[in-house]
Coordinates of C-alpha atoms and ligand atoms in Angstrom, one line a residue:
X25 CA 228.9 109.0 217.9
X26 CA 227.1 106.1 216.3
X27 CA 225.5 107.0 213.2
X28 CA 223.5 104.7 210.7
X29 CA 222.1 104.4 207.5
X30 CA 219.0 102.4 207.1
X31 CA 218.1 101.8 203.1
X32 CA 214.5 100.7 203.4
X33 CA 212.6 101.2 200.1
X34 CA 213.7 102.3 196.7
X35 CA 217.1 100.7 196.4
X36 CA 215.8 98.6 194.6
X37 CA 213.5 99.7 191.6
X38 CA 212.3 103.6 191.7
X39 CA 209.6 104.7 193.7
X40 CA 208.4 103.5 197.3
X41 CA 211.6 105.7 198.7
X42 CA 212.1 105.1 202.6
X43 CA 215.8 105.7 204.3
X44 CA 216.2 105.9 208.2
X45 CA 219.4 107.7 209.4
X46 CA 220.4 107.2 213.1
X47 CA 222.5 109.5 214.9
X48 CA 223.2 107.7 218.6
X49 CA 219.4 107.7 219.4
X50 CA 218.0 110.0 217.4
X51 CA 216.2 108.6 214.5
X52 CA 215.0 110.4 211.8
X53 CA 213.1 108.5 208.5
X54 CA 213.0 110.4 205.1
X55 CA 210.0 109.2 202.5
X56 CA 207.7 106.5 202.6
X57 CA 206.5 106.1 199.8
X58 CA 204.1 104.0 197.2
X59 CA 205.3 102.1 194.0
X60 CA 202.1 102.5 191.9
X61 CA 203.5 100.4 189.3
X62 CA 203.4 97.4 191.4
X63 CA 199.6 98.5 192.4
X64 CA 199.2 98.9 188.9
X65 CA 199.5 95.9 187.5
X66 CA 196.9 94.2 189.7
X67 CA 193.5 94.6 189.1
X68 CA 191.0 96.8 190.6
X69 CA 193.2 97.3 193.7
X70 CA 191.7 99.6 196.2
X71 CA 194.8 100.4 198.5
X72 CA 193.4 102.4 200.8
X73 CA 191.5 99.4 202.3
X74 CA 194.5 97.2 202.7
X75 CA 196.8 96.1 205.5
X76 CA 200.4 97.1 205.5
X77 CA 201.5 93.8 205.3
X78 CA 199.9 93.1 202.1
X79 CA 200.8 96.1 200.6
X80 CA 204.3 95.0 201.2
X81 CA 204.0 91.8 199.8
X82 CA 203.2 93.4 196.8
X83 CA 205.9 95.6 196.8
X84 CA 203.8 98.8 197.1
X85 CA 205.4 100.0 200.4
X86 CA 208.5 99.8 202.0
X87 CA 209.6 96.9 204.1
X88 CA 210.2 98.7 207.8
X89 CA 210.8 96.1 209.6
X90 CA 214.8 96.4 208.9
X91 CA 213.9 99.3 211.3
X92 CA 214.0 97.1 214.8
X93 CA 217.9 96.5 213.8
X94 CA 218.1 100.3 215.0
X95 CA 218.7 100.8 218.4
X96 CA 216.8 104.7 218.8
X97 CA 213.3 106.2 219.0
X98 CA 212.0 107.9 215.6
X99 CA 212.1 111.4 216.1
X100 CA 210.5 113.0 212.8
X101 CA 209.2 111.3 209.6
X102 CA 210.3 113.9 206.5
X103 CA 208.9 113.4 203.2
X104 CA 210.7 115.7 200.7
X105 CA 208.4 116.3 198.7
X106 CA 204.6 115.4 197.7
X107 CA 204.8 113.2 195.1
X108 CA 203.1 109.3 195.7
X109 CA 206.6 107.6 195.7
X110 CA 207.8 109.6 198.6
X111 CA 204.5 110.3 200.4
X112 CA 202.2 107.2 199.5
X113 CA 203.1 104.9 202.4
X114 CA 202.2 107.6 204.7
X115 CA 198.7 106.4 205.6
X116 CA 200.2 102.4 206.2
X117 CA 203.2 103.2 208.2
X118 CA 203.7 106.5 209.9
X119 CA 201.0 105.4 212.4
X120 CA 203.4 102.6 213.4
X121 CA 205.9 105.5 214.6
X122 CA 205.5 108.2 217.9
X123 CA 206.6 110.8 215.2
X124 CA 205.8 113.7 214.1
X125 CA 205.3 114.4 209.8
X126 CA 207.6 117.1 208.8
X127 CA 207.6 118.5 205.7
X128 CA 207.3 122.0 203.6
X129 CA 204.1 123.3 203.7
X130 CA 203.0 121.9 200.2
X131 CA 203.6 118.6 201.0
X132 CA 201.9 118.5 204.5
X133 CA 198.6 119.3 203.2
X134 CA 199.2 116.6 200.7
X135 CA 199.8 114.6 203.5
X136 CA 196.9 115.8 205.1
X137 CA 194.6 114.4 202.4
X138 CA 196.9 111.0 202.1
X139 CA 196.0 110.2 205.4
X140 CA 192.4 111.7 205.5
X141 CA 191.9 109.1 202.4
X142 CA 193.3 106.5 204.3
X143 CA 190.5 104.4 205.8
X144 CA 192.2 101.2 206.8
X145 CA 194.4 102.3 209.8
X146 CA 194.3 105.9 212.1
X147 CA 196.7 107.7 211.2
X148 CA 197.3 110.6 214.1
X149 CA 200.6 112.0 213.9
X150 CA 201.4 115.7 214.3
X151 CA 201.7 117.1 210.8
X152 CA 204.8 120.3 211.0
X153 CA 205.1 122.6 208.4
X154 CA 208.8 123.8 208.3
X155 CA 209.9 125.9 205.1
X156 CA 212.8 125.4 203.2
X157 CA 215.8 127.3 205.4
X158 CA 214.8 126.6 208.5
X159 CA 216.1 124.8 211.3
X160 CA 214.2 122.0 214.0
X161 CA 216.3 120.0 217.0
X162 CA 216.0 116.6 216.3
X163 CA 217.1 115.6 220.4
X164 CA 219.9 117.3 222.0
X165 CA 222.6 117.2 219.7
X166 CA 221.2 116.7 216.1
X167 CA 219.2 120.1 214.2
X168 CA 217.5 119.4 210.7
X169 CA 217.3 122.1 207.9
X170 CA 215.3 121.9 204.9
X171 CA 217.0 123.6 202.1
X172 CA 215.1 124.8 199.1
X173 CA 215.7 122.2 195.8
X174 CA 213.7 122.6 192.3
X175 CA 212.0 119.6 191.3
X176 CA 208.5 118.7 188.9
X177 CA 206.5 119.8 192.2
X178 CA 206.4 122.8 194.3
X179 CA 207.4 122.7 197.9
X180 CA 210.7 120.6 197.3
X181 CA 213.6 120.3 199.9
X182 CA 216.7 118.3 200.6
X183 CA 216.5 117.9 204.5
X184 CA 219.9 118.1 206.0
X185 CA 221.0 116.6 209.6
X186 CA 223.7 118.3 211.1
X187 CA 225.5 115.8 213.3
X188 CA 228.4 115.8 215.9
X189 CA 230.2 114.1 213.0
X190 CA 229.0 116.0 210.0
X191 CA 225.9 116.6 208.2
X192 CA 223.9 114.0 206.2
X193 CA 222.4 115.3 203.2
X194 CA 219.6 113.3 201.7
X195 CA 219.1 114.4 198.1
X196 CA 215.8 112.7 196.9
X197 CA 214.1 113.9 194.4
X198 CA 215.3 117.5 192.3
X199 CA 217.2 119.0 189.3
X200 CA 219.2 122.0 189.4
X201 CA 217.1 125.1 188.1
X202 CA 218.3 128.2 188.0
X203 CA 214.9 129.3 186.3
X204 CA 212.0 128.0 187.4
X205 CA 208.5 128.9 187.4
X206 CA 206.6 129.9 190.1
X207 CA 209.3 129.3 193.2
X208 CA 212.6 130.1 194.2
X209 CA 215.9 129.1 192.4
X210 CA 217.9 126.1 193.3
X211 CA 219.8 126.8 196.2
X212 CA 223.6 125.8 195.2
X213 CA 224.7 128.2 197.4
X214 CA 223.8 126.2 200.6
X215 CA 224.7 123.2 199.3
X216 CA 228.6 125.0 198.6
X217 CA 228.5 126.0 202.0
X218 CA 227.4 122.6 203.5
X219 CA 230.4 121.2 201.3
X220 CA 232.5 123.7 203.3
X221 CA 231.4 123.0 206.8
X222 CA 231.7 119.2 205.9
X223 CA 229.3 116.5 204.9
X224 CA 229.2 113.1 206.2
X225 CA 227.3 111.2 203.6
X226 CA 224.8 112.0 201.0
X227 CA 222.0 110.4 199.7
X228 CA 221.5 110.6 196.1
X229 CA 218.7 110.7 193.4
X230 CA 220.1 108.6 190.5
X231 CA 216.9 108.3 188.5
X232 CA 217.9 110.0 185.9
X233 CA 221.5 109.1 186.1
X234 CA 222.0 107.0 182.8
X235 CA 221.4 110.0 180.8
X236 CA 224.0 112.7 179.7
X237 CA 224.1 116.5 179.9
X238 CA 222.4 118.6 182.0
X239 CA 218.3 118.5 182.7
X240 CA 217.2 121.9 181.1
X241 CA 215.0 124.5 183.7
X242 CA 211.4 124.4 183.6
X243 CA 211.5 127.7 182.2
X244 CA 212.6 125.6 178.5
X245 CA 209.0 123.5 179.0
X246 CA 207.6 126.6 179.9
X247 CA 209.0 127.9 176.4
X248 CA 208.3 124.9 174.5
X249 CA 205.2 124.7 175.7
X250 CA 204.2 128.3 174.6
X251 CA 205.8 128.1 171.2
X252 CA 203.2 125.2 170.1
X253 CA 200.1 126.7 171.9
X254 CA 200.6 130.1 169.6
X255 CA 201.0 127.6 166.8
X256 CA 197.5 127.1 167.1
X257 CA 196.3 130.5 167.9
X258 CA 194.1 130.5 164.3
X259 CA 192.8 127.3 164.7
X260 CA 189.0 127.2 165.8
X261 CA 188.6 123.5 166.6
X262 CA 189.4 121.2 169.7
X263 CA 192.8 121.7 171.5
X264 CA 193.2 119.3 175.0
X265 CA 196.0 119.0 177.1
X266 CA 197.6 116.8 179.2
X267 CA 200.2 117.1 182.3
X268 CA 201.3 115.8 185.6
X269 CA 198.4 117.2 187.7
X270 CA 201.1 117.7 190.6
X271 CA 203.2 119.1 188.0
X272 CA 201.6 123.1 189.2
X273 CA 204.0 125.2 187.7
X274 CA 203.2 123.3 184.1
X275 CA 199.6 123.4 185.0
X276 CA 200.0 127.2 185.6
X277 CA 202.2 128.1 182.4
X278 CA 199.1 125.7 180.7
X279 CA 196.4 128.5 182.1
X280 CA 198.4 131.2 181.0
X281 CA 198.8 130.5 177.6
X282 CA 195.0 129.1 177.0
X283 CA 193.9 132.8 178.0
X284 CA 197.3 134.5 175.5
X285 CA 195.9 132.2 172.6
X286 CA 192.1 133.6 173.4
X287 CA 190.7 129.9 175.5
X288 CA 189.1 129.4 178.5
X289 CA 191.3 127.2 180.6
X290 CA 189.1 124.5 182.7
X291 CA 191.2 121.5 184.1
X292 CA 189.1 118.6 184.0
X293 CA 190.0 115.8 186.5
X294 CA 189.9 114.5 189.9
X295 CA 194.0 115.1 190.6
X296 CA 193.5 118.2 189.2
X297 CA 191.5 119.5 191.3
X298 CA 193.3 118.2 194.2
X299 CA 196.7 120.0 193.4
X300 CA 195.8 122.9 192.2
X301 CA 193.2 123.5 194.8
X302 CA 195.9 122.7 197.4
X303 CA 198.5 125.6 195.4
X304 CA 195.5 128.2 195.2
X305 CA 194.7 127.6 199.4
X306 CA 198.8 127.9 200.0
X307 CA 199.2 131.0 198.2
X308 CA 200.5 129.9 194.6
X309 CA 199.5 132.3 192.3
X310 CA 196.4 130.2 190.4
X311 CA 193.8 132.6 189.3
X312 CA 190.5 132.7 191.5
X313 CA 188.3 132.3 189.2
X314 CA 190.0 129.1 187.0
X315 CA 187.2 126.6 186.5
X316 CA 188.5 123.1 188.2
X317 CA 186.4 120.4 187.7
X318 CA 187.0 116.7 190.0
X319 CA 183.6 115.2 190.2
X320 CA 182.0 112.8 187.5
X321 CA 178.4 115.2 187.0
X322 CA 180.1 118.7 187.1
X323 CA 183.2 117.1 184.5
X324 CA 180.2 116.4 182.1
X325 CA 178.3 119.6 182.3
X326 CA 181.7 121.5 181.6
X327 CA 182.3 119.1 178.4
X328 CA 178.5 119.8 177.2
X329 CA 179.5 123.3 177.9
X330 CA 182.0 122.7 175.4
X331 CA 180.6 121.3 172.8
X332 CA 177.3 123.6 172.9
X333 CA 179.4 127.1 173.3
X334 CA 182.2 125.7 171.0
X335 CA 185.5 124.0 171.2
X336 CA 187.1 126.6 169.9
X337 CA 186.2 128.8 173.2
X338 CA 188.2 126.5 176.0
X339 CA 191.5 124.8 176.3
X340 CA 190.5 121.5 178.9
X341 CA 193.6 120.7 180.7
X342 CA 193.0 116.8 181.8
X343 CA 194.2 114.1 183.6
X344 CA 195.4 110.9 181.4
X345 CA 199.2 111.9 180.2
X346 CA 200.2 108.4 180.7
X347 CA 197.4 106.7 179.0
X348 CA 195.9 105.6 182.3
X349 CA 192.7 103.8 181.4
X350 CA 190.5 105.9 184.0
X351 CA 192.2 109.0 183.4
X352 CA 190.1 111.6 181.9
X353 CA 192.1 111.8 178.6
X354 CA 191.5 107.7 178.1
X355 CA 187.6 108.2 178.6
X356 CA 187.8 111.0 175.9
X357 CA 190.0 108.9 173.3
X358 CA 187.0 106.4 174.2
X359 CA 183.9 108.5 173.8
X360 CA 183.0 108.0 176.8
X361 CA 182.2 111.7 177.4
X362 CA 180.6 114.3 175.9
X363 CA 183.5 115.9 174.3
X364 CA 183.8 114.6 170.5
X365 CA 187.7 114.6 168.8
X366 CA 187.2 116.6 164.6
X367 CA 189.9 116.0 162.0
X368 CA 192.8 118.3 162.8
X369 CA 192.0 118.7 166.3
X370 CA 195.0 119.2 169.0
X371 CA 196.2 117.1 172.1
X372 CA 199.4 118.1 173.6
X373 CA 200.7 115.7 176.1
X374 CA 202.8 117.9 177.9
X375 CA 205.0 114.9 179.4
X376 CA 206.8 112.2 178.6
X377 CA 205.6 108.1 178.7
X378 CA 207.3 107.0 182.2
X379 CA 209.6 104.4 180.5
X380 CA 207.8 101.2 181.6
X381 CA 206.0 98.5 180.4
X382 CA 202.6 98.9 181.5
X383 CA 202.4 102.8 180.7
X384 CA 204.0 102.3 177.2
X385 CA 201.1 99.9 176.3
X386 CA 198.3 102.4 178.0
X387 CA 200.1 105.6 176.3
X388 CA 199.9 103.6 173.0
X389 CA 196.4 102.5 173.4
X390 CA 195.0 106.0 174.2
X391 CA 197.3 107.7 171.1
X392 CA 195.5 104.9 168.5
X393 CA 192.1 105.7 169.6
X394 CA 192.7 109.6 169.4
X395 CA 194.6 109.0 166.3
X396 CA 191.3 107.1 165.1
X397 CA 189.3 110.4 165.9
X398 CA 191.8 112.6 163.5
X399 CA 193.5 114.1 166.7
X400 CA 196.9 115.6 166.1
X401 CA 199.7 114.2 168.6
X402 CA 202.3 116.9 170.0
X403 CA 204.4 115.2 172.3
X404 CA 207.3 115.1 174.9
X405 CA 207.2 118.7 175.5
X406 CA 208.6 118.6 179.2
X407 CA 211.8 118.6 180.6
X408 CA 212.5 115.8 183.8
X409 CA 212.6 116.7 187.3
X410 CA 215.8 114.5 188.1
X411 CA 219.4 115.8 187.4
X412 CA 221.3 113.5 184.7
X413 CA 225.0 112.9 184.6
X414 CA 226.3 116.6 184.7
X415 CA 224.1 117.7 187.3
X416 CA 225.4 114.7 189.4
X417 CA 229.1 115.9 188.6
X418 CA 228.1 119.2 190.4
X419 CA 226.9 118.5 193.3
X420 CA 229.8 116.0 194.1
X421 CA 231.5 119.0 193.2
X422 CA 229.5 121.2 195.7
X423 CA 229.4 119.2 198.9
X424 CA 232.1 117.0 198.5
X425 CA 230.5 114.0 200.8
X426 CA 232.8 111.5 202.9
X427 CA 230.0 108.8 201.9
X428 CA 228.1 108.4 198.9
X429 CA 224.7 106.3 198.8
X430 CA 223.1 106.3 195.5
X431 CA 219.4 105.4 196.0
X432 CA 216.3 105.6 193.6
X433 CA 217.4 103.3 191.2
X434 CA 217.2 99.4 190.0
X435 CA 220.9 98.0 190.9
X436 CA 221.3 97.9 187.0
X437 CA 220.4 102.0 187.2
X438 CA 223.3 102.7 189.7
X439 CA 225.7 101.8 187.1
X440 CA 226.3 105.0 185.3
X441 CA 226.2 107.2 188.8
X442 CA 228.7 104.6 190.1
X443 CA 230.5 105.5 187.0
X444 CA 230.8 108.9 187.5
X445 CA 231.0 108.7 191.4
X446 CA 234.4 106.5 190.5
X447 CA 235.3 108.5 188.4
X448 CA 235.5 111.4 191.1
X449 CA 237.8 109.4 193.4
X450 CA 234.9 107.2 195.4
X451 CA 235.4 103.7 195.9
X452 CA 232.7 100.8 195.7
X453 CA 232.6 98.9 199.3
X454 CA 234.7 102.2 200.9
X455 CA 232.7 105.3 200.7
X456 CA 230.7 104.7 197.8
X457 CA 227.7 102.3 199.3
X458 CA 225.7 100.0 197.0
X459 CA 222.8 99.1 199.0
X460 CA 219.7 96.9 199.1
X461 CA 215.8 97.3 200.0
X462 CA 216.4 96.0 204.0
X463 CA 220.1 96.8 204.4
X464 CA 221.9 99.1 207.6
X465 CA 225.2 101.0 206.2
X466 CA 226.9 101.6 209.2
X467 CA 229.2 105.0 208.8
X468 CA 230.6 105.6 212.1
X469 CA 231.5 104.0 215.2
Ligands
ZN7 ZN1 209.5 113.3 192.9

């Protein structure tokens, strides 16, 4: 049986991920996502009003049209998980496909609200929820399983297609946490078995693949995170944080620990309020009666709250960990809100700068002007969501794949996992594929 690998998006630079994998004429495409950076660096770019083919000029979405070369009809569109470099390209593409979107539940309501944002095209595919472990017949002789992977978001799987010739694992985006906070374990188990029954090919995450060791569990943030907020607990000034609003098992541990140290948590923000809204309605365990503020008025009565009741009272957890200059941290740093920085006062930017040009610059810029107000910088404490180099080693290890494709990466990034791929008996240009942005690996005949 015929089976194909189209690399569409992210082999070339990290974020916009798309991969199509045909199995005789069964097509099935994993992510399509958005490369904010490239939106980024324009200005005042309003993406939800533009055409696809623009957006692609820019970079920002994933080039399908490499998917005419295959010869099938598109049977599901899987995003793995719900962050904007695997989901973004949702609302410009997917209606393009007679597909339905398959994901966890997490990430389908985040695709819900993708597409309900969406105001350029109509975007009416069926959304599935399928949880991680179980099974879907993609046609009559290829089934799809999710199984469950830990990653910076909730609600992340590695979908596997279980084909006449073996199963394709695609492996975008996780770490390997045997700890982590508010979900299951990673589930190694699976993947040993899948190794066992025999995989075809896998698809791998090499964002973090440069860097050695193993990427500790989010229970060591979770630790980290604690040890500095009872650092604090007898100080009766300001204290702000700042995380990944998608990031909800951070933003939980955040909560928790504002109410241990004697705060009011209230996440300030419009992401916030958009994730942890979503975890609340699906059953994550957010308290009902956290105060989440989005809009522009409410955000400014809860920071005059503040300031009249005392700072000393709340713990704001905000948007703006990357020193984006609408973010609500920014807009603080800038005075542009009610809330006023003292000497001494805290900001814990519980992430680290997203190593790139145009974020290094904004990070700086927002740490001066909080600097200039007397604030007190704790940074970095956060652990990644991608494996490194050990956690690589293991799950060659684990499934042992016939074919290797290393994806999420610049070509200059899939130098160390090549490295280590070699190193475990794979060959460049035999079973170890460096691909392109527009390329079709084909793996069997
Ligand atoms: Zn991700």
């Amino acid at each position: 049986m015929e089976i194909e690998i189209a690399t569409i998006g992210g082999y070339e630079e990290v974020g916009r991920n798309m991969t199509a994998v045909r199995v005789g004429d069964d097509i099935v495409v994993f992510d399509m996502g958005l490369n904010l950076s490239q939106v980024l660096i324009h200005d005042d770019v309003r993406t939800e009003q533009m055409h696809s083919l623009d957006l692609i000029d820019m970079g920002a979405i994933p080039d399908d049209r490499v998917m005419s070369e295959l010869e099938g009809d598109v049977k599901a569109i899987v995003p793995t998980h719900g962050h904007l470099d695997h989901i973004g390209a949702i609302g410009k593409l997917a209606h393009r496909y007679d597909a339905p979107v398959v994901g966890s539940p997490f990430t389908i309501e985040l695709v819900r609200q993708e597409i309900e944002d969406e105001s350029k095209f109509d975007v009416d595919n069926d959304l599935i929820k399928m949880e991680a472990g179980e099974t879907m017949d993609i046609g009559d002789e290829v089934e799809m399983e999710f199984v469950h992977v830990t990653h910076s978001i909730v609600g992340a799987v590695s979908p596997v297609l279980h084909t006449p010739e073996g199963a394709v694992v695609y492996g975008l985006d996780k770490r390997i946490d045997h700890d982590p906070v508010l979900e299951d374990p990673f589930d190694m188990e699976r993947f040993r078995e899948l190794g066992d029954e025999g995989v075809l090919a896998y698809i791998e995450d090499c964002t973090n693949a440069g860097r050695k060791g193993r990427t500790p569990s989010e229970s060591v943030a979770r630790k980290h995170l604690h040890d500095t907020l009872k650092s604090f607990e007898d100080y009766t000034g300001g204290i702000v944080a700042t995380t990944f609003s998608s990031h909800v098992s951070r933003v939980s541990s955040l909560v928790e620990f504002a109410k241990e140290i004697g705060r009011k948590p209230i996440l300030l923000g419009r992401s916030m309020e958009k994730y942890t809204n979503t975890a609340r309605d699906l059953g994550y365990p957010i308290p009902d009666d956290l105060e989440i503020y989005g809009h522009r008025r409410s955000r400014e009565r809860a920071f005059k709250r503040i300031m009249n009741e005392g700072k000393g009272n709340f713990l704001p957890v905000v948007t703006g960990h990357q020193g984006e200059p609408r973010a609500m941290l920014t807009r603080m740093a800038r005075g542009e809100t009610p809330f006023q920085f003292d000497d001494g006062d805290k900001v814990v930017f519980s992430a680290r700068v997203i190593p790139e040009p145009t974020n290094e610059g904004q990070r700086y810029a927002a740490e001066r002007l909080l600097k200039m107000q007397g604030a007190r910088i704790y940074d970095e404490i956060h652990v990644s969501g991608h494996l490194r180099e050990e956690g690589h080693y293991q799950m060659l290890d684990a499934i042992r794949p016939d074919n290797v494709i290393p994806s999420h990466q610049s070509l200059g990034g899939y130098a160390p996992y090549v490295d280590l791929a070699e190193s475990q008996g794979y060959t460049v240009g035999e079973d170890l594929h460096i691909s392109r942005n527009g390329n079709v690996i084909q793996l069997t005949e």
